Tab-separated table of C-alpha atoms in Angstrom:
chain	number	residue	atom	x	y	z
R	564	MET	CA	100.584	7.420	-96.986
R	565	PHE	CA	96.948	6.590	-97.658
R	566	GLU	CA	95.819	3.054	-96.838
R	567	LEU	CA	92.998	0.926	-98.237
R	568	ARG	CA	91.638	-1.937	-96.170
R	569	GLU	CA	91.128	-5.298	-97.832
R	570	LEU	CA	87.678	-6.681	-98.744
R	571	PHE	CA	88.118	-8.977	-101.795
R	572	LYS	CA	84.920	-10.297	-103.391
R	573	TRP	CA	84.428	-10.028	-107.190
R	574	ARG	CA	85.940	-10.991	-110.606
R	575	VAL	CA	85.261	-8.929	-113.787
R	576	LEU	CA	83.037	-6.953	-111.505
R	577	SER	CA	79.814	-5.310	-111.777
R	578	PRO	CA	81.943	-2.476	-113.154
R	579	ALA	CA	80.281	0.610	-111.759
R	580	ILE	CA	79.914	-0.819	-108.255
R	581	ALA	CA	83.371	-2.291	-107.833
R	582	ALA	CA	85.211	0.563	-109.476
R	583	GLY	CA	83.241	3.018	-107.398
R	584	VAL	CA	84.115	1.293	-104.150
R	585	VAL	CA	87.795	1.313	-105.036
R	586	MET	CA	87.736	4.965	-105.955
R	587	MET	CA	85.799	5.957	-102.864
R	588	ALA	CA	88.932	5.187	-100.925
R	589	ALA	CA	91.237	6.607	-103.578
R	590	LEU	CA	89.476	9.957	-103.598
R	591	SER	CA	89.562	10.153	-99.828
R	592	GLY	CA	93.263	9.358	-99.948
R	593	ALA	CA	93.901	12.383	-102.122
R	594	VAL	CA	93.261	14.608	-99.127
R	595	GLY	CA	94.570	12.345	-96.371
R	596	LEU	CA	93.414	9.263	-94.500
R	597	ALA	CA	90.003	8.035	-95.544
R	598	PRO	CA	87.159	7.741	-93.081
R	599	ALA	CA	86.891	4.238	-91.687
R	600	ASN	CA	83.687	3.525	-93.588
R	601	ALA	CA	85.237	4.577	-96.929
R	602	ALA	CA	88.617	2.826	-96.732
R	603	THR	CA	87.636	-0.417	-98.421
R	604	VAL	CA	88.653	-1.980	-101.714
R	605	VAL	CA	86.613	-4.664	-103.429
R	606	SER	CA	88.640	-6.998	-105.623
R	607	PRO	CA	87.865	-10.019	-107.804
R	608	ALA	CA	87.569	-13.503	-106.355
R	609	ASP	CA	89.521	-14.896	-109.301
R	610	PHE	CA	92.562	-13.052	-107.951
R	611	PRO	CA	92.519	-13.968	-104.230
R	612	SER	CA	96.253	-13.385	-103.846
R	613	THR	CA	96.325	-10.001	-105.583
R	614	ALA	CA	98.785	-7.684	-103.883
R	615	GLN	CA	99.125	-5.060	-106.635
R	616	MET	CA	96.335	-3.016	-108.154
R	617	VAL	CA	96.160	-0.153	-110.648
R	618	THR	CA	93.013	1.979	-110.527
R	619	VAL	CA	91.945	4.112	-113.500
R	620	MET	CA	88.990	6.291	-112.538
R	621	SER	CA	86.996	8.968	-114.373
R	622	ASP	CA	84.061	11.151	-113.354
R	623	GLU	CA	81.825	10.221	-116.301
R	624	ARG	CA	81.803	7.296	-118.690
R	625	SER	CA	82.097	9.732	-121.575
R	626	ASP	CA	85.288	11.323	-120.185
R	627	THR	CA	88.464	10.804	-122.197
R	628	THR	CA	90.794	11.405	-119.242
R	629	ALA	CA	91.040	9.627	-115.915
R	630	THR	CA	93.243	9.347	-112.833
R	631	LEU	CA	95.648	6.421	-112.525
R	632	THR	CA	97.034	5.238	-109.191
R	633	ALA	CA	99.059	2.106	-108.422
R	634	TRP	CA	98.552	0.369	-105.063
R	635	ASP	CA	100.497	-2.194	-103.036
R	636	LYS	CA	99.026	-4.385	-100.337
R	637	VAL	CA	101.337	-4.082	-97.344
R	638	ASP	CA	100.579	-5.918	-94.110
R	639	GLY	CA	96.986	-6.359	-95.240
R	640	ALA	CA	96.430	-2.692	-96.094
R	641	TRP	CA	96.489	-0.977	-99.496
R	642	LYS	CA	98.957	1.884	-99.960
R	643	ALA	CA	99.414	4.183	-102.953
R	644	THR	CA	102.783	3.556	-104.597
R	645	ILE	CA	102.615	5.409	-107.947
R	646	GLY	CA	100.466	8.426	-108.721
R	647	PRO	CA	97.862	9.699	-108.882
R	648	VAL	CA	98.649	10.790	-112.450
R	649	LYS	CA	96.599	11.816	-115.461
R	650	ALA	CA	95.686	9.038	-117.890
R	651	PHE	CA	93.971	9.069	-121.262
R	652	VAL	CA	91.270	6.530	-122.103
R	653	GLY	CA	89.211	5.876	-125.230
R	654	SER	CA	87.830	8.700	-127.325
R	655	GLN	CA	84.385	7.314	-126.453
R	656	GLY	CA	85.262	7.013	-122.775
R	657	ILE	CA	84.858	3.802	-120.799
R	658	GLY	CA	82.221	1.087	-120.861
R	659	ALA	CA	81.392	-2.121	-122.702
R	660	PRO	CA	84.175	-3.127	-125.110
R	661	ARG	CA	83.395	-3.622	-128.796
R	662	ASP	CA	85.548	-4.151	-131.858
R	663	ASN	CA	86.150	-0.936	-133.805
R	664	VAL	CA	84.684	1.199	-131.016
R	665	PRO	CA	87.275	3.442	-129.289
R	666	ARG	CA	86.008	2.701	-125.785
R	667	THR	CA	88.089	1.491	-122.833
R	668	PRO	CA	86.699	-1.651	-121.151
R	669	GLU	CA	85.196	-1.074	-117.715
R	670	GLY	CA	85.923	-3.670	-115.035
R	671	THR	CA	88.817	-5.435	-113.335
R	672	PHE	CA	91.325	-7.408	-115.392
R	673	ALA	CA	94.715	-9.063	-115.115
R	674	PHE	CA	97.971	-7.895	-116.672
R	675	ASP	CA	99.906	-10.520	-118.600
R	676	GLN	CA	102.283	-9.757	-121.493
R	677	ALA	CA	104.507	-6.666	-121.501
R	678	PHE	CA	106.343	-5.423	-124.580
R	679	GLY	CA	107.891	-2.379	-126.165
R	680	ARG	CA	109.938	-0.944	-128.983
R	681	GLN	CA	112.580	-0.276	-126.357
R	682	PRO	CA	114.573	-2.834	-124.331
R	683	ASN	CA	113.047	-4.259	-121.172
R	684	PRO	CA	113.184	-1.435	-118.597
R	685	GLY	CA	113.333	-3.948	-115.749
R	686	THR	CA	109.860	-5.457	-115.500
R	687	LYS	CA	109.356	-8.907	-113.997
R	688	LEU	CA	106.492	-9.587	-116.390
R	689	PRO	CA	107.160	-11.525	-119.593
R	690	TYR	CA	108.542	-8.898	-122.003
R	691	PHE	CA	109.552	-8.843	-125.651
R	692	GLN	CA	111.230	-6.051	-127.601
R	693	ALA	CA	109.087	-5.456	-130.664
R	694	ASP	CA	110.303	-5.121	-134.235
R	695	ARG	CA	108.438	-4.990	-137.543
R	696	GLN	CA	107.530	-8.684	-137.353
R	697	ASP	CA	105.563	-8.269	-134.131
R	698	TRP	CA	101.793	-7.861	-134.487
R	699	TRP	CA	98.762	-7.848	-132.245
R	700	ASP	CA	96.104	-9.835	-134.087
R	701	GLU	CA	92.886	-7.799	-134.170
R	702	PHE	CA	91.144	-9.686	-136.977
R	703	PRO	CA	88.021	-11.306	-135.435
R	704	SER	CA	88.017	-14.205	-137.929
R	705	SER	CA	91.625	-15.125	-137.205
R	706	PRO	CA	92.444	-18.192	-135.060
R	707	THR	CA	94.978	-16.059	-133.189
R	708	TYR	CA	92.616	-13.132	-132.572
R	709	ASN	CA	93.658	-10.932	-129.616
R	710	THR	CA	97.126	-12.445	-129.256
R	711	HIS	CA	100.668	-11.437	-130.084
R	712	VAL	CA	101.866	-13.035	-133.315
R	713	ARG	CA	105.260	-12.854	-134.926
R	714	GLN	CA	105.291	-12.906	-138.714
R	715	VAL	CA	106.202	-10.757	-141.692
R	716	LYS	CA	102.683	-9.953	-142.890
R	717	SER	CA	99.675	-8.653	-140.991
R	718	PRO	CA	97.249	-11.281	-139.643
R	719	GLY	CA	94.540	-9.211	-141.327
R	720	GLY	CA	91.822	-6.750	-140.444
R	721	ASP	CA	92.864	-3.977	-138.094
R	722	SER	CA	95.854	-5.854	-136.675
R	723	GLU	CA	98.527	-3.550	-135.260
R	724	ASN	CA	102.208	-3.654	-136.043
R	725	LEU	CA	103.673	-3.110	-132.589
R	726	TYR	CA	106.767	-1.383	-133.945
R	727	ASP	CA	105.290	0.764	-136.690
R	728	SER	CA	102.612	2.074	-134.307
R	729	GLY	CA	105.316	4.376	-132.995
R	730	PRO	CA	106.488	5.721	-129.625
R	731	VAL	CA	103.175	4.990	-127.877
R	732	TYR	CA	104.408	1.396	-127.824
R	733	ASP	CA	107.884	2.196	-126.562
R	734	TYR	CA	106.585	0.543	-123.383
R	735	ALA	CA	103.283	-1.279	-122.936
R	736	VAL	CA	101.517	-4.093	-121.118
R	737	ASN	CA	98.449	-6.026	-122.212
R	738	ILE	CA	95.236	-5.579	-120.221
R	739	ALA	CA	93.703	-9.069	-120.382
R	740	HIS	CA	90.093	-7.917	-120.668
R	741	ASN	CA	89.179	-10.632	-123.198
R	742	PRO	CA	91.234	-13.744	-122.341
R	743	GLN	CA	88.622	-15.966	-123.987
R	744	ARG	CA	89.352	-14.039	-127.222
R	745	ARG	CA	85.686	-13.622	-128.061
R	746	PRO	CA	85.295	-11.925	-131.459
R	747	GLY	CA	83.550	-8.593	-131.173
R	748	TYR	CA	84.582	-8.034	-127.558
R	749	ALA	CA	87.601	-5.910	-128.572
R	750	SER	CA	91.271	-6.747	-128.809
R	751	GLY	CA	94.606	-5.094	-128.248
R	752	ILE	CA	93.726	-3.176	-125.078
R	753	PHE	CA	96.965	-2.014	-123.500
R	754	LEU	CA	98.385	0.280	-120.856
R	755	HIS	CA	100.959	2.240	-122.836
R	756	VAL	CA	102.740	5.566	-123.356
R	757	THR	CA	100.505	8.529	-124.198
R	758	ASP	CA	100.798	10.779	-127.219
R	759	GLY	CA	98.731	13.391	-125.383
R	760	SER	CA	95.377	12.459	-126.883
R	761	PRO	CA	92.514	10.010	-126.235
R	762	THR	CA	93.095	6.427	-127.293
R	763	GLN	CA	91.382	3.781	-129.399
R	764	GLY	CA	90.413	1.996	-126.174
R	765	CYS	CA	93.689	1.660	-124.324
R	766	VAL	CA	94.847	3.448	-121.175
R	767	ALA	CA	97.812	5.781	-121.729
R	768	VAL	CA	100.136	7.634	-119.349
R	769	ASP	CA	103.342	9.611	-119.609
R	770	LYS	CA	106.494	7.618	-120.398
R	771	ALA	CA	108.118	8.049	-116.983
R	772	THR	CA	105.016	6.697	-115.244
R	773	MET	CA	104.763	3.828	-117.730
R	774	VAL	CA	108.344	2.799	-117.008
R	775	SER	CA	107.719	3.048	-113.265
R	776	VAL	CA	104.621	0.867	-113.545
R	777	LEU	CA	106.471	-1.764	-115.579
R	778	LYS	CA	109.328	-1.891	-113.062
R	779	TRP	CA	106.803	-2.166	-110.239
R	780	LEU	CA	104.587	-4.901	-111.689
R	781	ASP	CA	105.351	-8.319	-110.236
R	782	PRO	CA	103.543	-11.409	-111.594
R	783	SER	CA	104.019	-13.170	-108.266
R	784	LYS	CA	101.624	-10.589	-106.791
R	785	ASP	CA	98.862	-11.235	-109.374
R	786	PRO	CA	98.569	-7.576	-110.457
R	787	VAL	CA	95.224	-6.319	-111.734
R	788	ILE	CA	93.792	-3.115	-113.155
R	789	THR	CA	90.383	-1.685	-112.232
R	790	ILE	CA	88.827	0.779	-114.707
R	791	GLY	CA	85.667	2.593	-113.690
R	792	LEU	CA	83.978	5.633	-112.204
R	793	ASN	CA	84.806	7.688	-109.159
R	794	ALA	CA	82.688	6.631	-106.195
R	795	ASN	CA	80.442	9.666	-106.248
R	796	GLN	CA	79.582	8.971	-109.898
R	797	ALA	CA	79.222	5.167	-109.842
C-alpha cells in the first residue's frame, strides 16, 4: 500500500502549492511506492493532529471531474484507505469560491456536520436525518447564512431544502470552507452522492464510496479535505 510521509505546515493553504504537493505523492502511489523525494504531504497548521485526509485532485482548474482518495496516517506514514475513485466537482471547475458561481473551493478544509435523507450509515461525525424542515441557509443577508437550519419555510435566497434536493443528499458531509460565514464566499459546499454530472460547487462521488467515507471519518482524527491540482499541473 502506498505511503505518504508527514510534513505538516499550512492551513487553508496556498491552494495550488499545497494541493500539488499532496498529489505528487498520490500520483506516484497510483503506480507503486513513490520516490523518496516525492512522498511528502503538506497539511495545515490549524490541524496539527490530523490523521485522516481526503484528496480531490484534477488536472486543470476548469476540469469538472477529479480523483478522490482517502488517506489514514498510520505510524507516522500516510496510507491510501479508500480510492482512488472518480469525483465530480463544480461545472466551472475548482478555484476561488463565490456565491452563485458553480465552482468548487480550492484549498484544505475541515469536515464537520454530516447528514442525509437516509439513516446514519455508521459515521462517527455528528449526523442528522433530513426531512422537509431541514434547510441549508444560502441567503447572504441571513443571520444564519451557511448553516443548517430547521424550520418549515426557506430562510430565503437560494437556500436548499436538504430533503427535496433528492438522492444526491441521501448521504453528505459539510466541507467547512467558510466557517466565518462570510457573505459572498459561497455556502453549502458538501461532499455528497453524485447524480453523474458536475455540481454547483460540491464534490460528488458514487453512493457506495460516500457511505464508505462517512463510516471511515472519525472526528477524533481531525479529518480534512484537500482540493486542488495534480502536482504536475500546480
